[in-house]
mmCIF file of C-alpha atoms and ligand atoms in Angstrom:
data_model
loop_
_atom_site.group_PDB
_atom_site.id
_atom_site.type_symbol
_atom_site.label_atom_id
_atom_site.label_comp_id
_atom_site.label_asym_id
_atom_site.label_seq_id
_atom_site.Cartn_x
_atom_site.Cartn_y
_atom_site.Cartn_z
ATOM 1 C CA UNK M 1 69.845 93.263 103.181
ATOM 2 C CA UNK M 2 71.694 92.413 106.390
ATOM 3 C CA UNK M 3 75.444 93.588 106.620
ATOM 4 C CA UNK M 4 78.052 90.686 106.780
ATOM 5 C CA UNK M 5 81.679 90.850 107.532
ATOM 6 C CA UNK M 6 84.258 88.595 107.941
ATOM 7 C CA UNK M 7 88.243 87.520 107.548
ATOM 8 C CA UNK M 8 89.355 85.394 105.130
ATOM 9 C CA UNK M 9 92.962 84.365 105.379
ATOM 10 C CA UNK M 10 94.820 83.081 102.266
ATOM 11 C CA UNK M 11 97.442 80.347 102.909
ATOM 12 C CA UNK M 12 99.504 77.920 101.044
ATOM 13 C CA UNK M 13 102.714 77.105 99.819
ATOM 14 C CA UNK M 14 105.692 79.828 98.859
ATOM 15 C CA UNK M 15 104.772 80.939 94.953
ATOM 16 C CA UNK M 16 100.802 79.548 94.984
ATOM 17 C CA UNK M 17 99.945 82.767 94.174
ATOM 18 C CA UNK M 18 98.426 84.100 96.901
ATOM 19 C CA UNK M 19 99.759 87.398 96.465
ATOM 20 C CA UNK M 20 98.563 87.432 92.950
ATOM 21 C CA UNK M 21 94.823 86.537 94.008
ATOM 22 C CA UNK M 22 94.690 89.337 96.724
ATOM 23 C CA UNK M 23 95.677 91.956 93.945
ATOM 24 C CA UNK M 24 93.391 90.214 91.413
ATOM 25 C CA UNK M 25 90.431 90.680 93.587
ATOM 26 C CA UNK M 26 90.879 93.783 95.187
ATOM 27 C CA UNK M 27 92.030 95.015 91.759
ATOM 28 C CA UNK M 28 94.767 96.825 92.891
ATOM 29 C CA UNK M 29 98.350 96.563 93.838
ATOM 30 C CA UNK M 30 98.750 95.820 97.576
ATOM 31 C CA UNK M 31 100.911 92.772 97.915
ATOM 32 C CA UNK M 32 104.245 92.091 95.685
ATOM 33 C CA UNK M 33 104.429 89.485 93.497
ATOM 34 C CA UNK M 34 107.540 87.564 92.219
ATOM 35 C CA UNK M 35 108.233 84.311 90.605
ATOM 36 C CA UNK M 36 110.397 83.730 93.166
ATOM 37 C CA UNK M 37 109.229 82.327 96.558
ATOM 38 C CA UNK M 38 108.954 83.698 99.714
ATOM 39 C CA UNK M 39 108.340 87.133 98.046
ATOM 40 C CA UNK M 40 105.326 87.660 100.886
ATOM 41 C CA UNK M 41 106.771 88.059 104.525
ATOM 42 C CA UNK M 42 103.931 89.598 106.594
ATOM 43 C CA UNK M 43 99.973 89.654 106.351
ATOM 44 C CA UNK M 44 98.637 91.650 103.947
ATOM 45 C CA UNK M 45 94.802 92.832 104.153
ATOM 46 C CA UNK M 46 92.571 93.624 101.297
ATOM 47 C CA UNK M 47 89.155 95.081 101.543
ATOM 48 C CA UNK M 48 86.236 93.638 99.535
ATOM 49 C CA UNK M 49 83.442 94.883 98.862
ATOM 50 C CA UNK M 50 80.272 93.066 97.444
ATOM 51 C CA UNK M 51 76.599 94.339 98.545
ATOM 52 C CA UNK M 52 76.134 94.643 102.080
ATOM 53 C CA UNK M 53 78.955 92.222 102.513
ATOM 54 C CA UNK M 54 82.939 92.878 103.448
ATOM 55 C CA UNK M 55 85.372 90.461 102.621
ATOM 56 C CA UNK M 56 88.505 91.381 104.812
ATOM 57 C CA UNK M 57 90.891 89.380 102.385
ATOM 58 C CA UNK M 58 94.406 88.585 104.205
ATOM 59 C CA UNK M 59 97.718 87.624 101.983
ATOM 60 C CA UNK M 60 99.865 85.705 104.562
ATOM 61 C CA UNK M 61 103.796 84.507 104.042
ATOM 62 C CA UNK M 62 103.840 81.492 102.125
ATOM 63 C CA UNK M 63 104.202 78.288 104.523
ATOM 64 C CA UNK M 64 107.690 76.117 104.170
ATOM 65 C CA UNK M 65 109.847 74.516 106.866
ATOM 66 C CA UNK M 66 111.625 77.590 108.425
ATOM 67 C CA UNK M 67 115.420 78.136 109.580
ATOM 68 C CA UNK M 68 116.205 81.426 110.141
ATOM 69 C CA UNK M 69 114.341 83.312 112.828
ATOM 70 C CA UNK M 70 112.747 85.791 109.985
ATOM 71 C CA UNK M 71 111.183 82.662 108.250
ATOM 72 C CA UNK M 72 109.991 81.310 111.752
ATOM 73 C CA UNK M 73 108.260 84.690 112.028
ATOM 74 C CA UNK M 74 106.678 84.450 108.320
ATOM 75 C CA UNK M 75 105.498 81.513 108.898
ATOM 76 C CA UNK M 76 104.037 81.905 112.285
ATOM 77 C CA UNK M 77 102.110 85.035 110.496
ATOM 78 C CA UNK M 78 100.757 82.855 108.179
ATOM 79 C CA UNK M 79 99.102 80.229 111.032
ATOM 80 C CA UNK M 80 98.080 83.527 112.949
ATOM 81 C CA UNK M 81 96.113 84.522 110.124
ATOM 82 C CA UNK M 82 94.022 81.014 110.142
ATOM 83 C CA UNK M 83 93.604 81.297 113.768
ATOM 84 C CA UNK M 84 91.977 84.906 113.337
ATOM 85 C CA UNK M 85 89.939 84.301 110.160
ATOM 86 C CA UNK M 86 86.461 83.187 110.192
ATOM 87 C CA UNK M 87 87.503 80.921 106.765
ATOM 88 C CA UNK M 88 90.810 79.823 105.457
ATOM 89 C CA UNK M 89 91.301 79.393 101.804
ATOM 90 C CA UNK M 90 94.030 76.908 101.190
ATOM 91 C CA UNK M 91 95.911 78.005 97.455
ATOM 92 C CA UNK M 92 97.001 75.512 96.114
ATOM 93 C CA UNK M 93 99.285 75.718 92.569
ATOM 94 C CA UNK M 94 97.468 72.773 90.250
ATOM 95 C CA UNK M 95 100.431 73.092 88.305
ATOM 96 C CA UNK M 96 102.809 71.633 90.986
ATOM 97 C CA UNK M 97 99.324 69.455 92.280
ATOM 98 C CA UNK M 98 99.585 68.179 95.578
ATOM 99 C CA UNK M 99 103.290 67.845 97.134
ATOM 100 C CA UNK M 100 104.182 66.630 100.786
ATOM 101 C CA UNK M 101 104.048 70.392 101.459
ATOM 102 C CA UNK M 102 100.973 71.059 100.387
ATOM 103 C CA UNK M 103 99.176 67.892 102.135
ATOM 104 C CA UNK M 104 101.120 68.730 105.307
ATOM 105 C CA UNK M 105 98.970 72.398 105.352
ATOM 106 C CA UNK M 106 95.470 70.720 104.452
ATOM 107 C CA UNK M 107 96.274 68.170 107.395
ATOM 108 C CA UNK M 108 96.851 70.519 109.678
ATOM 109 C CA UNK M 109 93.891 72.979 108.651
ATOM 110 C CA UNK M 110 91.897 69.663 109.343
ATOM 111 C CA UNK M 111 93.441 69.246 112.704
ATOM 112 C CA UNK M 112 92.922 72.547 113.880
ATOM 113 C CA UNK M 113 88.948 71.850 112.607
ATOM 114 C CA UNK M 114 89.321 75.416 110.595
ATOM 115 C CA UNK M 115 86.615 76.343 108.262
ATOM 116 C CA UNK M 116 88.591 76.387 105.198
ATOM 117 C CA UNK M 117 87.937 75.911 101.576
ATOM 118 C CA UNK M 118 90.088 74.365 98.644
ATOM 119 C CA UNK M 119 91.249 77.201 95.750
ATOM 120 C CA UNK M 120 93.123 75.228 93.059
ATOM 121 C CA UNK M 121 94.885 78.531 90.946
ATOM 122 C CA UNK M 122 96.872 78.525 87.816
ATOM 123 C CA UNK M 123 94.230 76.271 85.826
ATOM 124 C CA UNK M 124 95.755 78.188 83.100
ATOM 125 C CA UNK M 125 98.925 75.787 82.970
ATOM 126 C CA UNK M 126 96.917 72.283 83.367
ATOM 127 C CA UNK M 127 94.485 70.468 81.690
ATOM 128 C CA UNK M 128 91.579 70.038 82.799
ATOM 129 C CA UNK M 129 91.320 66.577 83.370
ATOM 130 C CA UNK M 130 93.629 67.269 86.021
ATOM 131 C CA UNK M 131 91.362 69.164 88.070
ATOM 132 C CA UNK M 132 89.574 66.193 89.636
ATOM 133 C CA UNK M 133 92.018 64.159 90.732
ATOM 134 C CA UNK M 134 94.157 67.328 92.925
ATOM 135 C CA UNK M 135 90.658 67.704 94.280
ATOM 136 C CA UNK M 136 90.131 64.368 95.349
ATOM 137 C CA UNK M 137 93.830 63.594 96.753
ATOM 138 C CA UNK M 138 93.279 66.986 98.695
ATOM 139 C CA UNK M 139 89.842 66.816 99.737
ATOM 140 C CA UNK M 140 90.492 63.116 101.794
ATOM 141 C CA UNK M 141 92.621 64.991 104.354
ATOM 142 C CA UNK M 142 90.841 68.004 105.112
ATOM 143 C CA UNK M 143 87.155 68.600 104.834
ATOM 144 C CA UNK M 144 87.022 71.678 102.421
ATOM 145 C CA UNK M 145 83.340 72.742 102.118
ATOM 146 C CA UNK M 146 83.736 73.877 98.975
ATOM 147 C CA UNK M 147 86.121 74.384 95.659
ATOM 148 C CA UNK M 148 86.945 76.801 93.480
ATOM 149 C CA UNK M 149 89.179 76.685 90.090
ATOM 150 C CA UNK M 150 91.109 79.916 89.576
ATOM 151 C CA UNK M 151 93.445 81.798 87.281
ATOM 152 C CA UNK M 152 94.828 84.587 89.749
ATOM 153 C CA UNK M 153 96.961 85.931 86.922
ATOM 154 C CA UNK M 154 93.913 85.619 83.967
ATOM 155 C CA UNK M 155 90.860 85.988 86.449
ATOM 156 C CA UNK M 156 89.290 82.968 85.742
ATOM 157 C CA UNK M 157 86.718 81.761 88.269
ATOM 158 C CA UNK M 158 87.253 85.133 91.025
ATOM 159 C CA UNK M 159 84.211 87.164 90.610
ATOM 160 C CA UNK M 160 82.829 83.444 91.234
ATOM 161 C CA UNK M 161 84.825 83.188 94.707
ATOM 162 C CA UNK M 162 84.074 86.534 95.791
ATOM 163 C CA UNK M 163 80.515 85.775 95.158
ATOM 164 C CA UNK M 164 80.694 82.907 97.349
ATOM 165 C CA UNK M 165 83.014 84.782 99.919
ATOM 166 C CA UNK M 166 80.501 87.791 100.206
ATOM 167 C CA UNK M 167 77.793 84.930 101.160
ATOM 168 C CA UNK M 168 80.012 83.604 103.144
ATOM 169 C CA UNK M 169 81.143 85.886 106.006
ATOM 170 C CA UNK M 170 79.152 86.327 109.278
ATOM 171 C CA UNK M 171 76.587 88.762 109.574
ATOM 172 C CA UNK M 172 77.899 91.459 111.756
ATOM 173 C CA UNK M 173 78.999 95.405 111.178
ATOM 174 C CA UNK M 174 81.888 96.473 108.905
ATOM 175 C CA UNK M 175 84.948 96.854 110.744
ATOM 176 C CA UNK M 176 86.500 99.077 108.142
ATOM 177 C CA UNK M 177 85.380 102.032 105.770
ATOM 178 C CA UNK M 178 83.856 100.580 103.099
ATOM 179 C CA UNK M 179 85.803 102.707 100.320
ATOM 180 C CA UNK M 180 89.293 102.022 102.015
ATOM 181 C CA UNK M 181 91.329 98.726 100.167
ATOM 182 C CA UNK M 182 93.752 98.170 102.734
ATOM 183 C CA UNK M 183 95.572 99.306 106.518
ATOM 184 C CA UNK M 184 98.834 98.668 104.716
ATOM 185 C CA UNK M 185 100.599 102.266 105.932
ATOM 186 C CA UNK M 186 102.365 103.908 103.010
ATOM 187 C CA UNK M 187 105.305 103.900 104.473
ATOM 188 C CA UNK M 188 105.611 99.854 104.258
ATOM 189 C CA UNK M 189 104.175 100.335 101.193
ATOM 190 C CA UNK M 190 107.015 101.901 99.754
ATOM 191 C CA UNK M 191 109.910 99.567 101.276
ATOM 192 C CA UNK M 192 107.323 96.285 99.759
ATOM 193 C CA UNK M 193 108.015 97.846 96.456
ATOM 194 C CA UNK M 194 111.441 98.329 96.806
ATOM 195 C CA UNK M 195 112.314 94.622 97.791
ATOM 196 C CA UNK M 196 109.988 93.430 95.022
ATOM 197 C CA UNK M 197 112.140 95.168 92.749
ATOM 198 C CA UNK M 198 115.594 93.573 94.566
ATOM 199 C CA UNK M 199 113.778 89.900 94.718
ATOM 200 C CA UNK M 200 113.177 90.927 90.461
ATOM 201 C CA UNK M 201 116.664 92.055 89.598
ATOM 202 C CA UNK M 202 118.874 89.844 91.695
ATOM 203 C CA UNK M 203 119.148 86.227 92.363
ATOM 204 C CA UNK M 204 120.192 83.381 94.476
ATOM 205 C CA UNK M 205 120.289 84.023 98.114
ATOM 206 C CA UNK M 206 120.819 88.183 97.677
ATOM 207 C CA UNK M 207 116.642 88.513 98.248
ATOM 208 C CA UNK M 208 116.421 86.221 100.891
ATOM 209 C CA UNK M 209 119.304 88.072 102.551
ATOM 210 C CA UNK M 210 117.577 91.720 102.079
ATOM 211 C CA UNK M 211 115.238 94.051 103.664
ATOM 212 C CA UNK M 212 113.657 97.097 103.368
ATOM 213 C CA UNK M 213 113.258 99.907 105.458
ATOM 214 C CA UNK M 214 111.407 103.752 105.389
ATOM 215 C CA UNK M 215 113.289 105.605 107.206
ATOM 216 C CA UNK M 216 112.507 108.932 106.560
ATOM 217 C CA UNK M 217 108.736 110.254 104.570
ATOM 218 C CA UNK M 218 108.636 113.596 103.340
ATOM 219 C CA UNK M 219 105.739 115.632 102.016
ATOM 220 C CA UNK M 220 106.864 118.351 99.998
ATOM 221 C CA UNK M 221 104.806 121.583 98.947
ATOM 222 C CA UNK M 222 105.057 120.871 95.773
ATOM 223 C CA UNK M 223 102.631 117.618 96.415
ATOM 224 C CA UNK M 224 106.147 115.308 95.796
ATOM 225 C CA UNK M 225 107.237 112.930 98.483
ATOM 226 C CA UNK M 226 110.496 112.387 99.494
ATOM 227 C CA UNK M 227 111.225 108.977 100.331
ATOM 228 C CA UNK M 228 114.360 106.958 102.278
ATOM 229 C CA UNK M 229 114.901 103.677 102.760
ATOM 230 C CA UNK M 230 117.262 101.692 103.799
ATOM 231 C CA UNK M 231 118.149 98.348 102.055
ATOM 232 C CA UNK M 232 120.016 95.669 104.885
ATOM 233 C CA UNK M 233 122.041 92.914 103.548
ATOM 234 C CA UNK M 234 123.743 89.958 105.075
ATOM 235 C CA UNK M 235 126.503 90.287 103.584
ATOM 236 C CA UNK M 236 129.400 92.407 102.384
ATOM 237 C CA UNK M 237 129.121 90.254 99.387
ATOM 238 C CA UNK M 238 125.607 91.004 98.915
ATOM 239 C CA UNK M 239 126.171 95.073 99.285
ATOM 240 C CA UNK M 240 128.365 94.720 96.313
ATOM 241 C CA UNK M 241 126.153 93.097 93.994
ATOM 242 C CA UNK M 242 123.263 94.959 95.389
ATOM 243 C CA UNK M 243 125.208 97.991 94.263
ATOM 244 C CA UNK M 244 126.608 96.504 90.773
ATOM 245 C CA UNK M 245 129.405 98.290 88.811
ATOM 246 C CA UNK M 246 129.271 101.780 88.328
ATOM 247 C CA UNK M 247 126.136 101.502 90.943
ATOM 248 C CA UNK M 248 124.219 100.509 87.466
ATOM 249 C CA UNK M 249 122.061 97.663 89.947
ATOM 250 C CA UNK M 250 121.211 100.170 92.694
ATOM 251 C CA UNK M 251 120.143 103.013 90.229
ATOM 252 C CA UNK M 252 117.930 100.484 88.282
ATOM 253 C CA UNK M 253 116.271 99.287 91.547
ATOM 254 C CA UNK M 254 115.634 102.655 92.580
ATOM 255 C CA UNK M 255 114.144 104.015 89.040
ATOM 256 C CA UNK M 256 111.770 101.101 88.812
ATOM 257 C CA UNK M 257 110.872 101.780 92.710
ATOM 258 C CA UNK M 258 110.588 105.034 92.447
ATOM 259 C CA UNK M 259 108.274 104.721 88.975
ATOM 260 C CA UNK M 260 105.828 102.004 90.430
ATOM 261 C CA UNK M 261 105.624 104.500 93.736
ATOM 262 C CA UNK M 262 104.684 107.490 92.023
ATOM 263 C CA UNK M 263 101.781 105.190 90.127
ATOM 264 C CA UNK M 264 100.606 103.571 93.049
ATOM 265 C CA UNK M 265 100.741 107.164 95.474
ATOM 266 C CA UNK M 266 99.684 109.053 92.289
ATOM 267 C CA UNK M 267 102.240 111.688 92.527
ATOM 268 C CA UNK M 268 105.702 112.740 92.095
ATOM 269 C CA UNK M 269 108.292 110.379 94.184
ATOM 270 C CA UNK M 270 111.662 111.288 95.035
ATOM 271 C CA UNK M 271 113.414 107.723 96.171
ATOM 272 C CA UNK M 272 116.858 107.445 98.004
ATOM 273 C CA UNK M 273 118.196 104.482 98.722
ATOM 274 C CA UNK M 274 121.014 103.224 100.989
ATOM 275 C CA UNK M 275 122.330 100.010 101.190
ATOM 276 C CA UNK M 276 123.886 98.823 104.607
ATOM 277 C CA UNK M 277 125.947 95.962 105.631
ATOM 278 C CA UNK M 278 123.948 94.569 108.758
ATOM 279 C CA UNK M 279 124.842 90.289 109.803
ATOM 280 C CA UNK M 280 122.354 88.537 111.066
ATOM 281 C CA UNK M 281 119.283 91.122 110.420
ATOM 282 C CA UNK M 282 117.459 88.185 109.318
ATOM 283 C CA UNK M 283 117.890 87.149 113.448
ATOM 284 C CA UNK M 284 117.165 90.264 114.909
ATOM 285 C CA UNK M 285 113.533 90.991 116.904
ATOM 286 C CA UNK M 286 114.012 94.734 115.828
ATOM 287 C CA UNK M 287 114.027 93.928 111.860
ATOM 288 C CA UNK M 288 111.199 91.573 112.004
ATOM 289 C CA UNK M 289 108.938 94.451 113.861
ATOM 290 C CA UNK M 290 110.172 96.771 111.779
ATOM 291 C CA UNK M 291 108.150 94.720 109.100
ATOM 292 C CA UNK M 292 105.198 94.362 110.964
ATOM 293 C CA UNK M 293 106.266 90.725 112.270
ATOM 294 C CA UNK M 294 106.765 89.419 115.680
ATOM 295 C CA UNK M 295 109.544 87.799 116.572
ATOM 296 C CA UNK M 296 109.024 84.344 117.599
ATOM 297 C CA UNK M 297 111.593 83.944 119.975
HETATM 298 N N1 GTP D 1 100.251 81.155 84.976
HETATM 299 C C1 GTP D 1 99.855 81.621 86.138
HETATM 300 N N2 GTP D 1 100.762 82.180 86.975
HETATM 301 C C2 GTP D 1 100.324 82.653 88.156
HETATM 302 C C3 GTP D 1 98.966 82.583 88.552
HETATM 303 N N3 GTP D 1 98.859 83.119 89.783
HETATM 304 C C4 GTP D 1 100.099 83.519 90.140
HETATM 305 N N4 GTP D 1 100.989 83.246 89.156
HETATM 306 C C5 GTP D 1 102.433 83.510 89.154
HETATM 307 O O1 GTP D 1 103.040 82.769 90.210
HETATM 308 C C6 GTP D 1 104.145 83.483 90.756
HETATM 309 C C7 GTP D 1 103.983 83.616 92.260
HETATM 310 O O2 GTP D 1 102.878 84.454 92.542
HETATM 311 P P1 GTP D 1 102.679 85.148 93.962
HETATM 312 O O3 GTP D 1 101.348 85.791 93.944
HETATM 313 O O4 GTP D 1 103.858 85.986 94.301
HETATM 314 O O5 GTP D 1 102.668 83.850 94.894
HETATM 315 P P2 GTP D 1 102.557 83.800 96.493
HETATM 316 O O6 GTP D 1 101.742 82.605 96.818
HETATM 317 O O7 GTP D 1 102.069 85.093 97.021
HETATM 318 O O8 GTP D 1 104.070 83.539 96.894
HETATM 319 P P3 GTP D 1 104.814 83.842 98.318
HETATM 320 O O9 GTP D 1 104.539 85.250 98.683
HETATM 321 O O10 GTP D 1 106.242 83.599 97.982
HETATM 322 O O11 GTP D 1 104.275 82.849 99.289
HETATM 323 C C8 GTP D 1 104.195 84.814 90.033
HETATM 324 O O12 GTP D 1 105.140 84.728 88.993
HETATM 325 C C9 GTP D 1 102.781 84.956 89.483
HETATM 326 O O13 GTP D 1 102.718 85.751 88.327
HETATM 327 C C10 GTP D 1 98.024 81.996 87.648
HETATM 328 O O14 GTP D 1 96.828 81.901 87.876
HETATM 329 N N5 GTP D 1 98.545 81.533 86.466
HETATM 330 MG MG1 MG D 2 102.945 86.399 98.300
#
């Protein structure tokens, strides 16, 4: 058997589930998911294995029309994943079918003559019958060489993409060890989980005007880890929420954090959180590198 490796970006609209397939296949938890959008802000790799072949599976920042510089710098992640990956999987929800959005990605995936191939995911909310129309509309404006239907939450249809993605890639040597799942350091690890828990237990704009930072990783003798981050907000307004009465908000982000942490690390997590008051974050280079983004200028 001949060794094959290859990258496979992941693109599509904010809440396609992208995030949701990565974990699915790679059966773990390396990228958050929320039912809100623009949960994912930087590539995420997962590491398939299947045979002889690695799948080097990457989770990008859901694609929208961007504002601030932070979202210019998601979504420029998202087209620098295609432009490294030997195939592009365009996600698209069959739920929502085929919005201006949507087309505006396959169109461009055409344009740029990427190998890509159509994923239609959530076939658990749609009938059927609606299958084969989505596929049609899509397929006239990009030439997808193939199609897959997909549950990312149920599983439906995945071991039947990886399949196909293991055949896939290019022959060539494995570029990582084949027992590892991801390069996603711990340390951004840990500040992933705590803004998943801030985009699950606040609303409106308080997410979008948050990030997460380790500052400080501790290995104790004991085998515990002592962890602190720092939480930015936009706002003053958003500190106080963030916070909540009593600091009730804060001390329920924190336990969840600190319980998914100690699951995913598989040992005893000491979390401290601290929530600063920083404008315009969401505009400065240092932030966005800080997350493993670059800034786009
Ligand atoms: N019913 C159903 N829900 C799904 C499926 N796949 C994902 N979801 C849900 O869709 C929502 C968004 O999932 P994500 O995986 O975060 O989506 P994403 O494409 O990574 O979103 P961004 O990171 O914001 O671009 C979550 O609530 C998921 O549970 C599916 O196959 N069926
Ligand atoms: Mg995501």
């Amino acid at each position: 058997m001949t060794a094959r490796c290859g990258f496979v970006a992941v693109v599509g609209t904010p809440n396609a589930g992208k995030s949701t397939l990565l974990n699915r296949l790679t059966g773990a938890k390396l990228s958050i998911v929320t039912p809100k959008a623009q949960t994912t802000r930087f590539r995420v790799l997962g590491i398939l294995m299947r045979g002889e072949s690695q799948v080097l599976l990457v989770d990008t920042p859901g694609i929208f029309t961007p504002r601030r510089k932070l979202d210019r710098a998601m979504v420029q992640a998202a087209w620098t994943g295609v432009q490294d990956a030997d195939l592009t999987l365009l996600l698209v929800d069959a739920k929502t079918g085929a919005p201006d959005a949507v087309r505006q990605i396959a169109t461009r995936l055409a344009e740029q003559k990427r190998r890509s191939w159509l994923v239609l995911n959530k076939i658990d909310l749609v009938p059927p019958q609606a299958l084969l129309p989505l596929t049609a509309t899509l397929s006239a404006l990009a030439p997808f060489e193939q199609t897959f239907m997909v549950s990312a939450a149920h599983g439906d249809g995945v071991e039947q993409l990886l399949d196909a993605l293991a055949a896939a890639v290019p022959e060539g040597p494995h570029l990582y060890p084949d027992d590892d799942l991801t390069d996603l350091p711990d340390r951004l690890l840990a500040a992933e989980i705590v803004r998943e828990q801030i985009f699950l237990q606040t609303r409106e704009e308080v997410p979008y005007g948050t990030t997460v930072e380790t500052e400080n990783w501790q290995e104790r003798k004991d085998g515990s880890v002592r962890i602190e981050a720092t939480v930015y907000v936009a706002r003053v307004g958003h500190r106080a929420i963030l916070i909540g009465e009593g600091g009730q908000r804060i001390k329920s982000i924190g336990a969840k954090a600190r319980e998914q942490l100690a699951s995913l690390l598989e040992r005893k997590v000491h979390l401290f959180l601290n929530v600063k008051q920083r404008a315009g974050w969401d505009e400065e280079g240092a932030r966005l590198r800080a997350i493993g983004l670059q800034d786009p200028g």
